[in-house]
mmCIF file of C-alpha atoms and ligand atoms in Angstrom:
data_model
loop_
_atom_site.group_PDB
_atom_site.id
_atom_site.type_symbol
_atom_site.label_atom_id
_atom_site.label_comp_id
_atom_site.label_asym_id
_atom_site.label_seq_id
_atom_site.Cartn_x
_atom_site.Cartn_y
_atom_site.Cartn_z
ATOM 1 C CA MET A 1 13.452 26.456 10.822
ATOM 2 C CA ALA A 2 14.981 27.081 14.561
ATOM 3 C CA TRP A 3 12.066 25.572 16.104
ATOM 4 C CA PHE A 4 12.345 22.271 13.576
ATOM 5 C CA ARG A 5 16.136 21.963 14.752
ATOM 6 C CA LYS A 6 15.199 21.849 17.977
ATOM 7 C CA HIS A 7 11.956 19.769 18.180
ATOM 8 C CA GLY A 8 11.974 17.919 14.825
ATOM 9 C CA ARG A 9 12.078 14.215 15.185
ATOM 10 C CA ALA A 10 14.947 12.279 14.026
ATOM 11 C CA LEU A 11 13.877 10.200 11.443
ATOM 12 C CA PRO A 12 16.084 7.782 9.048
ATOM 13 C CA TRP A 13 15.289 9.414 5.962
ATOM 14 C CA ARG A 14 16.197 13.146 7.399
ATOM 15 C CA ASP A 15 19.651 11.744 7.970
ATOM 16 C CA THR A 16 20.626 11.613 4.226
ATOM 17 C CA SER A 17 20.495 13.689 1.054
ATOM 18 C CA ASP A 18 20.700 10.789 -1.149
ATOM 19 C CA PRO A 19 17.431 11.533 -3.527
ATOM 20 C CA TYR A 20 16.920 7.637 -3.819
ATOM 21 C CA ALA A 21 16.446 7.126 -0.173
ATOM 22 C CA ILE A 22 14.460 10.153 0.103
ATOM 23 C CA TRP A 23 12.016 9.090 -2.820
ATOM 24 C CA VAL A 24 11.517 5.704 -1.329
ATOM 25 C CA SER A 25 10.472 7.135 2.206
ATOM 26 C CA GLU A 26 8.236 9.534 0.419
ATOM 27 C CA ILE A 27 6.532 6.753 -1.594
ATOM 28 C CA MET A 28 6.200 4.717 1.498
ATOM 29 C CA LEU A 29 4.881 7.605 3.492
ATOM 30 C CA GLN A 30 2.016 8.048 1.401
ATOM 31 C CA GLN A 31 -1.077 6.969 3.473
ATOM 32 C CA THR A 32 0.873 5.090 6.007
ATOM 33 C CA GLN A 33 2.116 6.208 9.302
ATOM 34 C CA VAL A 34 5.822 7.003 10.183
ATOM 35 C CA ALA A 35 6.105 4.148 12.746
ATOM 36 C CA THR A 36 5.078 1.700 10.380
ATOM 37 C CA VAL A 37 7.233 2.933 7.566
ATOM 38 C CA ILE A 38 10.566 2.828 9.469
ATOM 39 C CA PRO A 39 11.113 -0.930 9.463
ATOM 40 C CA TYR A 40 10.038 -1.421 5.944
ATOM 41 C CA TYR A 41 12.262 1.569 4.837
ATOM 42 C CA GLU A 42 15.241 0.012 6.387
ATOM 43 C CA ARG A 43 14.891 -3.432 5.101
ATOM 44 C CA PHE A 44 14.137 -2.017 1.478
ATOM 45 C CA LEU A 45 17.545 0.149 1.775
ATOM 46 C CA LEU A 46 19.320 -2.941 2.719
ATOM 47 C CA ARG A 47 18.227 -5.038 -0.081
ATOM 48 C CA PHE A 48 18.036 -2.479 -2.727
ATOM 49 C CA PRO A 49 20.575 0.206 -1.710
ATOM 50 C CA THR A 50 20.547 2.009 -5.145
ATOM 51 C CA VAL A 51 18.353 2.860 -7.808
ATOM 52 C CA ALA A 52 20.423 0.686 -9.964
ATOM 53 C CA ALA A 53 19.834 -2.478 -7.612
ATOM 54 C CA LEU A 54 15.893 -1.737 -7.479
ATOM 55 C CA ALA A 55 15.936 -1.249 -11.372
ATOM 56 C CA ALA A 56 17.537 -4.696 -11.672
ATOM 57 C CA ALA A 57 15.042 -6.532 -9.020
ATOM 58 C CA ASP A 58 12.323 -8.873 -10.056
ATOM 59 C CA GLU A 59 8.985 -7.342 -9.158
ATOM 60 C CA HIS A 60 8.157 -10.275 -7.198
ATOM 61 C CA ASP A 61 11.011 -9.518 -4.841
ATOM 62 C CA VAL A 62 9.899 -5.807 -4.652
ATOM 63 C CA LEU A 63 6.268 -6.638 -3.590
ATOM 64 C CA ARG A 64 7.437 -9.381 -1.185
ATOM 65 C CA LEU A 65 9.598 -6.610 0.573
ATOM 66 C CA TRP A 66 6.430 -4.266 0.382
ATOM 67 C CA GLU A 67 4.109 -7.071 1.893
ATOM 68 C CA GLY A 68 1.869 -5.603 4.334
ATOM 69 C CA LEU A 69 2.581 -1.968 3.465
ATOM 70 C CA GLY A 70 -0.463 -2.013 1.435
ATOM 71 C CA TYR A 71 -1.333 0.033 -1.604
ATOM 72 C CA TYR A 72 1.079 -1.954 -3.855
ATOM 73 C CA ARG A 73 0.494 0.201 -6.840
ATOM 74 C CA ARG A 74 2.984 2.222 -5.215
ATOM 75 C CA ALA A 75 5.699 -0.725 -5.264
ATOM 76 C CA ARG A 76 5.027 -1.357 -8.612
ATOM 77 C CA GLN A 77 5.337 2.405 -9.645
ATOM 78 C CA LEU A 78 8.510 2.932 -7.620
ATOM 79 C CA HIS A 79 10.045 -0.332 -9.359
ATOM 80 C CA ALA A 80 9.061 0.959 -12.836
ATOM 81 C CA ALA A 81 10.376 4.665 -12.216
ATOM 82 C CA ALA A 82 13.671 2.987 -11.180
ATOM 83 C CA LYS A 83 13.903 1.421 -14.258
ATOM 84 C CA ARG A 84 13.066 4.526 -16.334
ATOM 85 C CA ILE A 85 15.534 6.553 -14.200
ATOM 86 C CA VAL A 86 18.233 3.889 -15.337
ATOM 87 C CA SER A 87 17.391 3.848 -18.909
ATOM 88 C CA ASP A 88 16.594 7.524 -19.264
ATOM 89 C CA HIS A 89 18.454 9.344 -16.644
ATOM 90 C CA GLY A 90 21.726 7.747 -16.363
ATOM 91 C CA GLY A 91 20.662 5.927 -13.060
ATOM 92 C CA ARG A 92 20.355 9.633 -11.398
ATOM 93 C CA PHE A 93 17.128 10.976 -9.974
ATOM 94 C CA PRO A 94 16.290 13.927 -12.302
ATOM 95 C CA HIS A 95 17.139 17.445 -10.901
ATOM 96 C CA ASP A 96 14.375 18.839 -13.093
ATOM 97 C CA VAL A 97 11.141 18.946 -11.545
ATOM 98 C CA GLU A 98 9.214 18.474 -14.666
ATOM 99 C CA ALA A 99 11.435 15.462 -15.585
ATOM 100 C CA ALA A 100 10.756 14.113 -12.222
ATOM 101 C CA ARG A 101 7.052 14.655 -12.638
ATOM 102 C CA HIS A 102 7.215 12.315 -15.711
ATOM 103 C CA LEU A 103 8.158 9.336 -13.741
ATOM 104 C CA PRO A 104 5.527 6.861 -12.708
ATOM 105 C CA GLY A 105 4.217 7.533 -9.182
ATOM 106 C CA ILE A 106 5.680 10.946 -8.712
ATOM 107 C CA GLY A 107 3.298 13.736 -8.455
ATOM 108 C CA ARG A 108 3.914 17.413 -7.825
ATOM 109 C CA TYR A 109 4.161 16.784 -4.113
ATOM 110 C CA THR A 110 6.854 14.119 -4.172
ATOM 111 C CA ALA A 111 8.847 15.619 -6.889
ATOM 112 C CA GLY A 112 8.914 18.931 -4.893
ATOM 113 C CA ALA A 113 9.887 16.846 -1.589
ATOM 114 C CA VAL A 114 12.643 14.876 -3.311
ATOM 115 C CA LEU A 115 13.977 17.901 -4.963
ATOM 116 C CA SER A 116 13.711 20.201 -2.190
ATOM 117 C CA PHE A 117 15.139 17.581 0.602
ATOM 118 C CA ALA A 118 18.037 16.117 -1.510
ATOM 119 C CA PHE A 119 19.064 19.173 -3.822
ATOM 120 C CA ASP A 120 17.650 22.032 -1.550
ATOM 121 C CA ALA A 121 15.844 23.201 -4.868
ATOM 122 C CA ARG A 122 13.386 25.891 -4.269
ATOM 123 C CA GLU A 123 10.225 23.713 -4.900
ATOM 124 C CA PRO A 124 7.143 23.802 -2.963
ATOM 125 C CA ILE A 125 5.327 21.096 -1.083
ATOM 126 C CA LEU A 126 1.564 20.576 -0.366
ATOM 127 C CA GLU A 127 0.443 17.351 1.358
ATOM 128 C CA ALA A 128 -2.256 16.473 4.434
ATOM 129 C CA ASN A 129 -0.016 18.213 7.095
ATOM 130 C CA THR A 130 0.956 21.285 5.189
ATOM 131 C CA LEU A 131 -2.385 21.674 3.639
ATOM 132 C CA ARG A 132 -3.968 21.864 7.208
ATOM 133 C CA LEU A 133 -1.249 24.244 8.359
ATOM 134 C CA PHE A 134 -1.437 26.720 5.150
ATOM 135 C CA ALA A 135 -5.363 26.615 5.851
ATOM 136 C CA ARG A 136 -5.191 27.711 9.241
ATOM 137 C CA LEU A 137 -2.425 30.492 8.639
ATOM 138 C CA LEU A 138 -4.715 31.892 6.015
ATOM 139 C CA ALA A 139 -7.835 31.054 7.763
ATOM 140 C CA PHE A 140 -9.079 29.778 4.722
ATOM 141 C CA ARG A 141 -12.761 28.750 4.943
ATOM 142 C CA GLY A 142 -13.454 27.101 1.512
ATOM 143 C CA ASP A 143 -12.673 23.413 0.442
ATOM 144 C CA PRO A 144 -8.962 22.888 0.414
ATOM 145 C CA LEU A 145 -9.131 19.876 -2.139
ATOM 146 C CA ALA A 146 -11.210 21.830 -4.740
ATOM 147 C CA ALA A 147 -9.420 23.614 -7.629
ATOM 148 C CA ALA A 148 -9.447 27.325 -6.252
ATOM 149 C CA GLY A 149 -8.273 25.881 -2.725
ATOM 150 C CA GLN A 150 -5.619 24.021 -4.394
ATOM 151 C CA LYS A 151 -4.415 27.178 -6.345
ATOM 152 C CA LEU A 152 -4.420 29.101 -3.345
ATOM 153 C CA LEU A 153 -2.738 26.719 -0.913
ATOM 154 C CA TRP A 154 -0.112 25.818 -3.459
ATOM 155 C CA SER A 155 0.792 29.655 -4.060
ATOM 156 C CA ALA A 156 1.322 29.989 -0.265
ATOM 157 C CA ALA A 157 3.620 26.940 -0.267
ATOM 158 C CA GLU A 158 5.712 28.849 -3.137
ATOM 159 C CA ALA A 159 5.543 32.120 -1.620
ATOM 160 C CA ILE A 160 6.943 31.109 1.691
ATOM 161 C CA LEU A 161 9.927 29.509 0.243
ATOM 162 C CA PRO A 162 13.426 31.061 1.125
ATOM 163 C CA ARG A 163 16.318 31.691 -1.269
ATOM 164 C CA ARG A 164 18.234 29.098 0.582
ATOM 165 C CA SER A 165 17.244 25.979 2.804
ATOM 166 C CA SER A 166 13.879 25.393 1.289
ATOM 167 C CA GLY A 167 14.339 21.873 2.030
ATOM 168 C CA VAL A 168 14.883 22.296 5.563
ATOM 169 C CA LEU A 169 11.811 24.753 5.727
ATOM 170 C CA ASN A 170 9.509 22.180 3.876
ATOM 171 C CA GLN A 171 10.369 19.628 6.459
ATOM 172 C CA ALA A 172 9.930 22.039 9.086
ATOM 173 C CA LEU A 173 6.574 22.982 7.682
ATOM 174 C CA ILE A 174 5.341 18.923 7.672
ATOM 175 C CA GLU A 175 6.873 18.615 11.059
ATOM 176 C CA LEU A 176 4.775 21.537 12.353
ATOM 177 C CA GLY A 177 1.564 20.363 10.577
ATOM 178 C CA SER A 178 2.134 16.696 11.810
ATOM 179 C CA GLN A 179 3.174 17.336 15.524
ATOM 180 C CA VAL A 180 1.663 20.547 16.704
ATOM 181 C CA CYS A 181 -1.031 21.836 13.991
ATOM 182 C CA THR A 182 -2.747 18.341 14.389
ATOM 183 C CA PRO A 183 -6.335 17.896 12.676
ATOM 184 C CA ARG A 184 -8.099 17.797 16.171
ATOM 185 C CA GLU A 185 -6.939 20.150 19.076
ATOM 186 C CA PRO A 186 -3.991 21.511 17.671
ATOM 187 C CA HIS A 187 -1.116 22.425 20.469
ATOM 188 C CA CYS A 188 -1.252 26.331 19.727
ATOM 189 C CA SER A 189 0.072 27.236 22.655
ATOM 190 C CA ARG A 190 3.480 25.674 21.837
ATOM 191 C CA CYS A 191 3.166 26.724 18.233
ATOM 192 C CA PRO A 192 6.336 28.927 17.026
ATOM 193 C CA VAL A 193 3.760 30.623 14.468
ATOM 194 C CA ALA A 194 0.872 31.111 16.935
ATOM 195 C CA SER A 195 1.159 34.961 16.872
ATOM 196 C CA LEU A 196 1.073 35.056 12.718
ATOM 197 C CA CYS A 197 -2.252 32.671 13.021
ATOM 198 C CA PRO A 198 -5.718 34.341 12.491
ATOM 199 C CA THR A 199 -7.095 30.568 12.916
ATOM 200 C CA ASN A 200 -5.933 30.696 16.546
ATOM 201 C CA ARG A 201 -6.596 34.301 17.183
ATOM 202 C CA ASP A 202 -10.401 33.577 16.296
ATOM 203 C CA GLY A 203 -10.647 30.196 17.785
ATOM 204 C CA LEU A 204 -11.636 28.754 14.553
ATOM 205 C CA GLN A 205 -9.386 25.613 14.841
ATOM 206 C CA ASP A 206 -12.442 23.271 14.768
ATOM 207 C CA VAL A 207 -13.774 24.575 11.389
ATOM 208 C CA VAL A 208 -10.771 25.547 9.700
ATOM 209 C CA PRO A 209 -9.935 23.478 7.238
ATOM 210 C CA THR A 210 -13.344 22.595 6.119
ATOM 211 C CA ARG A 211 -13.797 18.842 6.443
ATOM 212 C CA MET A 212 -15.261 16.936 3.826
ATOM 213 C CA PRO A 213 -17.949 14.122 4.769
ATOM 214 C CA LYS A 214 -16.347 10.840 5.329
ATOM 215 C CA PRO A 215 -17.370 8.102 2.873
ATOM 216 C CA LYS A 216 -20.220 5.700 3.809
ATOM 217 C CA ILE A 217 -18.666 2.358 5.235
ATOM 218 C CA GLU A 218 -19.735 -0.547 3.366
ATOM 219 C CA HIS A 219 -19.789 -4.048 5.021
ATOM 220 C CA VAL A 220 -18.727 -6.937 2.548
ATOM 221 C CA ARG A 221 -18.518 -10.639 2.988
ATOM 222 C CA GLU A 222 -16.012 -12.690 1.080
ATOM 223 C CA ALA A 223 -14.626 -16.066 0.897
ATOM 224 C CA SER A 224 -10.796 -17.390 0.617
ATOM 225 C CA VAL A 225 -10.491 -21.168 -0.036
ATOM 226 C CA VAL A 226 -7.206 -23.103 0.836
ATOM 227 C CA VAL A 227 -7.345 -25.763 -1.666
ATOM 228 C CA ARG A 228 -5.280 -28.821 -1.043
ATOM 229 C CA ASN A 229 -3.803 -31.357 -3.247
ATOM 230 C CA ARG A 230 -1.134 -33.966 -2.149
ATOM 231 C CA GLY A 231 0.343 -31.932 0.481
ATOM 232 C CA LYS A 232 0.289 -28.628 -1.796
ATOM 233 C CA VAL A 233 -2.055 -25.867 -1.561
ATOM 234 C CA LEU A 234 -3.103 -23.482 -4.582
ATOM 235 C CA LEU A 235 -2.047 -20.036 -4.923
ATOM 236 C CA VAL A 236 -3.333 -17.721 -7.396
ATOM 237 C CA GLN A 237 -1.676 -14.248 -8.636
ATOM 238 C CA ARG A 238 -3.601 -11.101 -9.007
ATOM 239 C CA ALA A 239 -3.792 -9.991 -12.648
ATOM 240 C CA SER A 240 -2.676 -6.609 -13.890
ATOM 241 C CA GLY A 241 -4.669 -3.603 -13.520
ATOM 242 C CA GLU A 242 -6.106 -4.861 -10.025
ATOM 243 C CA ARG A 243 -5.371 -3.060 -6.819
ATOM 244 C CA TRP A 244 -3.198 -6.379 -5.616
ATOM 245 C CA ALA A 245 -1.639 -6.860 -9.169
ATOM 246 C CA GLY A 246 1.300 -9.260 -8.743
ATOM 247 C CA LEU A 247 0.426 -10.432 -5.320
ATOM 248 C CA TRP A 248 -0.339 -13.968 -4.591
ATOM 249 C CA ASP A 249 -3.293 -15.011 -2.711
ATOM 250 C CA PHE A 250 -5.562 -17.962 -2.112
ATOM 251 C CA PRO A 251 -8.757 -18.018 -4.448
ATOM 252 C CA ARG A 252 -11.000 -15.504 -3.100
ATOM 253 C CA PHE A 253 -14.445 -14.303 -4.154
ATOM 254 C CA PRO A 254 -17.783 -12.410 -2.882
ATOM 255 C CA LEU A 255 -19.941 -14.932 -0.843
ATOM 256 C CA ALA A 256 -23.388 -14.427 -0.519
ATOM 257 C CA ALA A 257 -24.838 -17.780 0.566
ATOM 258 C CA ASP A 258 -25.949 -18.799 4.082
ATOM 259 C CA GLY A 259 -25.956 -22.101 5.839
ATOM 260 C CA GLU A 260 -23.249 -24.480 5.280
ATOM 261 C CA SER A 261 -24.451 -26.674 2.423
ATOM 262 C CA ALA A 262 -25.192 -23.406 0.437
ATOM 263 C CA VAL A 263 -21.987 -21.790 1.264
ATOM 264 C CA HIS A 264 -20.084 -25.212 0.116
ATOM 265 C CA GLN A 265 -21.955 -24.873 -3.088
ATOM 266 C CA GLU A 266 -21.153 -21.655 -3.547
ATOM 267 C CA LEU A 267 -17.431 -22.084 -2.862
ATOM 268 C CA ILE A 268 -17.487 -25.250 -5.442
ATOM 269 C CA ASP A 269 -19.165 -22.942 -8.094
ATOM 270 C CA SER A 270 -16.765 -19.978 -7.759
ATOM 271 C CA VAL A 271 -13.532 -21.842 -7.662
ATOM 272 C CA ASN A 272 -14.784 -23.879 -10.458
ATOM 273 C CA ARG A 273 -15.739 -20.715 -12.386
ATOM 274 C CA LEU A 274 -12.614 -18.862 -11.304
ATOM 275 C CA CYS A 275 -9.787 -21.581 -11.356
ATOM 276 C CA LYS A 276 -11.402 -24.102 -13.559
ATOM 277 C CA LEU A 277 -11.105 -26.896 -10.673
ATOM 278 C CA ARG A 278 -13.554 -28.841 -8.979
ATOM 279 C CA ILE A 279 -13.353 -29.150 -5.032
ATOM 280 C CA GLU A 280 -14.632 -30.687 -1.957
ATOM 281 C CA PRO A 281 -15.048 -28.200 0.724
ATOM 282 C CA ARG A 282 -14.100 -29.523 4.111
ATOM 283 C CA ARG A 283 -14.354 -26.913 6.806
ATOM 284 C CA LEU A 284 -14.388 -23.285 7.986
ATOM 285 C CA LEU A 285 -10.633 -22.515 8.889
ATOM 286 C CA THR A 286 -11.280 -18.972 10.407
ATOM 287 C CA THR A 287 -12.955 -15.800 10.031
ATOM 288 C CA LEU A 288 -10.717 -12.522 9.489
ATOM 289 C CA ARG A 289 -12.020 -9.154 9.597
ATOM 290 C CA HIS A 290 -10.173 -6.254 7.972
ATOM 291 C CA GLY A 291 -10.604 -2.910 6.009
ATOM 292 C CA VAL A 292 -9.713 -1.555 2.622
ATOM 293 C CA THR A 293 -10.510 1.995 2.172
ATOM 294 C CA ARG A 294 -14.274 2.412 3.096
ATOM 295 C CA PHE A 295 -15.045 -1.442 2.801
ATOM 296 C CA ARG A 296 -15.117 -3.382 5.841
ATOM 297 C CA ILE A 297 -14.514 -7.037 5.021
ATOM 298 C CA THR A 298 -15.488 -10.091 6.716
ATOM 299 C CA LEU A 299 -13.503 -12.894 5.191
ATOM 300 C CA GLU A 300 -14.500 -16.421 5.672
ATOM 301 C CA CYS A 301 -11.418 -18.881 5.149
ATOM 302 C CA HIS A 302 -12.294 -22.262 4.132
ATOM 303 C CA GLU A 303 -10.393 -25.619 3.513
ATOM 304 C CA ALA A 304 -11.241 -27.918 0.575
ATOM 305 C CA ASP A 305 -9.575 -30.712 -1.121
ATOM 306 C CA LEU A 306 -9.314 -30.985 -4.998
ATOM 307 C CA ALA A 307 -11.878 -33.475 -6.210
ATOM 308 C CA ALA A 308 -10.781 -36.494 -7.323
ATOM 309 C CA ALA A 309 -12.285 -36.464 -10.526
ATOM 310 C CA ALA A 310 -11.285 -32.944 -11.141
ATOM 311 C CA THR A 311 -8.289 -33.862 -13.379
ATOM 312 C CA ASN A 312 -10.305 -36.405 -15.782
ATOM 313 C CA GLY A 313 -7.422 -38.805 -15.324
ATOM 314 C CA ARG A 314 -4.590 -36.207 -15.794
ATOM 315 C CA SER A 315 -1.958 -36.008 -13.293
ATOM 316 C CA GLN A 316 -3.114 -34.350 -10.019
ATOM 317 C CA GLU A 317 0.174 -32.482 -9.776
ATOM 318 C CA SER A 318 -0.455 -30.460 -12.991
ATOM 319 C CA ILE A 319 -3.327 -27.891 -13.452
ATOM 320 C CA ALA A 320 -2.535 -27.907 -17.253
ATOM 321 C CA LEU A 321 -5.643 -27.569 -19.232
ATOM 322 C CA SER A 322 -6.764 -28.920 -22.469
ATOM 323 C CA GLN A 323 -6.830 -26.303 -25.377
ATOM 324 C CA ALA A 324 -10.555 -25.984 -25.283
ATOM 325 C CA ASP A 325 -10.114 -25.331 -21.398
ATOM 326 C CA ILE A 326 -7.576 -22.716 -22.087
ATOM 327 C CA ALA A 327 -9.579 -20.815 -24.700
ATOM 328 C CA ILE A 328 -12.439 -20.420 -21.727
ATOM 329 C CA HIS A 329 -9.878 -19.886 -19.158
ATOM 330 C CA GLU A 330 -8.521 -16.840 -20.846
ATOM 331 C CA GLN A 331 -11.573 -15.441 -21.227
ATOM 332 C CA THR A 332 -12.575 -15.875 -17.702
ATOM 333 C CA ASN A 333 -9.950 -16.369 -15.390
ATOM 334 C CA PRO A 334 -9.330 -13.194 -13.350
ATOM 335 C CA PHE A 335 -5.778 -14.422 -12.157
ATOM 336 C CA ALA A 336 -2.521 -13.801 -14.057
ATOM 337 C CA ASP A 337 -1.267 -17.364 -12.881
ATOM 338 C CA GLN A 338 -1.953 -20.224 -10.585
ATOM 339 C CA ARG A 339 0.330 -22.753 -8.792
ATOM 340 C CA TRP A 340 0.320 -25.693 -6.575
ATOM 341 C CA VAL A 341 2.731 -24.808 -3.686
ATOM 342 C CA PRO A 342 3.786 -26.731 -0.592
ATOM 343 C CA PRO A 343 3.090 -24.794 2.800
ATOM 344 C CA ALA A 344 6.772 -24.402 3.673
ATOM 345 C CA LYS A 345 7.351 -22.500 0.226
ATOM 346 C CA LEU A 346 4.494 -19.881 1.213
ATOM 347 C CA ALA A 347 7.310 -17.589 2.565
ATOM 348 C CA ASP A 348 8.827 -17.014 -0.743
ATOM 349 C CA TYR A 349 5.429 -15.602 -2.259
ATOM 350 C CA ALA A 350 4.394 -12.134 -1.752
ATOM 351 C CA LEU A 351 1.035 -12.537 -0.340
ATOM 352 C CA SER A 352 -1.940 -10.230 0.484
ATOM 353 C CA VAL A 353 -2.232 -9.336 4.277
ATOM 354 C CA THR A 354 -5.158 -11.824 4.717
ATOM 355 C CA GLY A 355 -3.189 -14.430 2.533
ATOM 356 C CA ARG A 356 -0.198 -14.143 4.874
ATOM 357 C CA LYS A 357 -2.296 -14.894 8.108
ATOM 358 C CA ILE A 358 -3.916 -17.797 6.411
ATOM 359 C CA ALA A 359 -0.522 -18.960 5.221
ATOM 360 C CA ARG A 360 0.546 -18.675 9.031
ATOM 361 C CA LEU A 361 -2.323 -20.637 10.378
ATOM 362 C CA LEU A 362 -1.491 -23.380 7.874
ATOM 363 C CA SER A 363 2.233 -23.459 8.924
ATOM 364 C CA ALA A 364 1.042 -23.407 12.660
ATOM 365 C CA SER A 365 -1.186 -26.353 12.219
ATOM 366 C CA GLY A 366 1.360 -28.015 10.097
ATOM 367 C CA ARG A 367 3.644 -27.710 12.986
ATOM 368 C CA ARG A 368 1.021 -29.142 15.460
ATOM 369 C CA ARG A 369 0.540 -32.012 13.335
ATOM 370 C CA ALA A 370 3.977 -32.774 12.980
ATOM 371 C CA GLN A 371 4.523 -32.604 16.977
ATOM 372 C CA ALA A 372 1.502 -34.884 17.389
ATOM 373 C CA ILE A 373 3.096 -37.578 15.049
HETATM 374 FE FE1 LIG B 1 -1.942 25.632 13.757
HETATM 375 FE FE2 LIG B 1 -2.620 26.779 16.279
HETATM 376 FE FE3 LIG B 1 -0.263 26.989 15.137
HETATM 377 FE FE4 LIG B 1 -2.457 28.138 14.059
HETATM 378 S S1 LIG B 1 -1.556 28.548 16.037
HETATM 379 S S2 LIG B 1 -0.683 27.121 12.728
HETATM 380 S S3 LIG B 1 -3.825 26.557 14.577
HETATM 381 S S4 LIG B 1 -1.202 24.984 15.794
#
């Protein structure tokens, strides 16, 4: 703890004992680096300063603020848990660890972190940094993620807690794990617990903790289509149960065909199948490359017009379908909603990361066109 007081980084969520702010930071920090989280955390608390404000928010606004942070399930669960805190706990984050763990998105680590940091509750924590630190301090050679390893490491996390200041100790342990006891080439020469560490004594830093083989990378090819109709573009909303549930995007699907005409035919067929619209592909706008978990995705972004015959005489502004169409649509449409949106209004929608890149491309080309005129 003395080391932490001297060397711990000043982070915005370390300045507060507000359980709501600490909880928001902990959810954002899952799978995401500190430097990325800081501006999101500050914007989020400015917009939703209390659990009541978050509970009253529209999910769309929560997702819009989360846009770019990824793992959107976290945002939906945070929002759902805020509602539950207001309805079941009088708007206060529960002090009881079991009650906290019943909230959506809050597991053993998050409950322990919020309760110990905010209320100095004597609750243990174990996450990636402390898992590595404890494994090395115990010279544990088994699988730290298997049941036996988890049991041992959680027991160590519990046994080490002092009677008071558990919150400070827990934060110190995370800091030590992330800043000193790093996965590769830990800084043992400046570690405050080096004299207690068998891994350091025996030079086993490279083999403790046991590293599990990384999942195999898979390469995937997809297409995204900007369908234009009378100055508007088509957006679709991802359905619930999906990784990107609630977010908006341009119609997107796997792409198998090669060669321009085969690709165009696949775009026509896929948009017809997914959105019940007929399109005329125009051109390839750009190709984006990005990664999601073990997938490396090459995304071909195409531009297309709504085909003149697509509406069968109905208003081109509307994508209203006949009753027969709706019956088919409900069975097969994977999207929760679809809308025609003026490009200038895309900023109001929570888009996927690639959706936002395409939207920026559209507004840049729109500006260039306006300047040329
Ligand atoms: Fe980690 Fe080295 Fe400290 Fe041991 S001495 S806890 S391996 S940084």
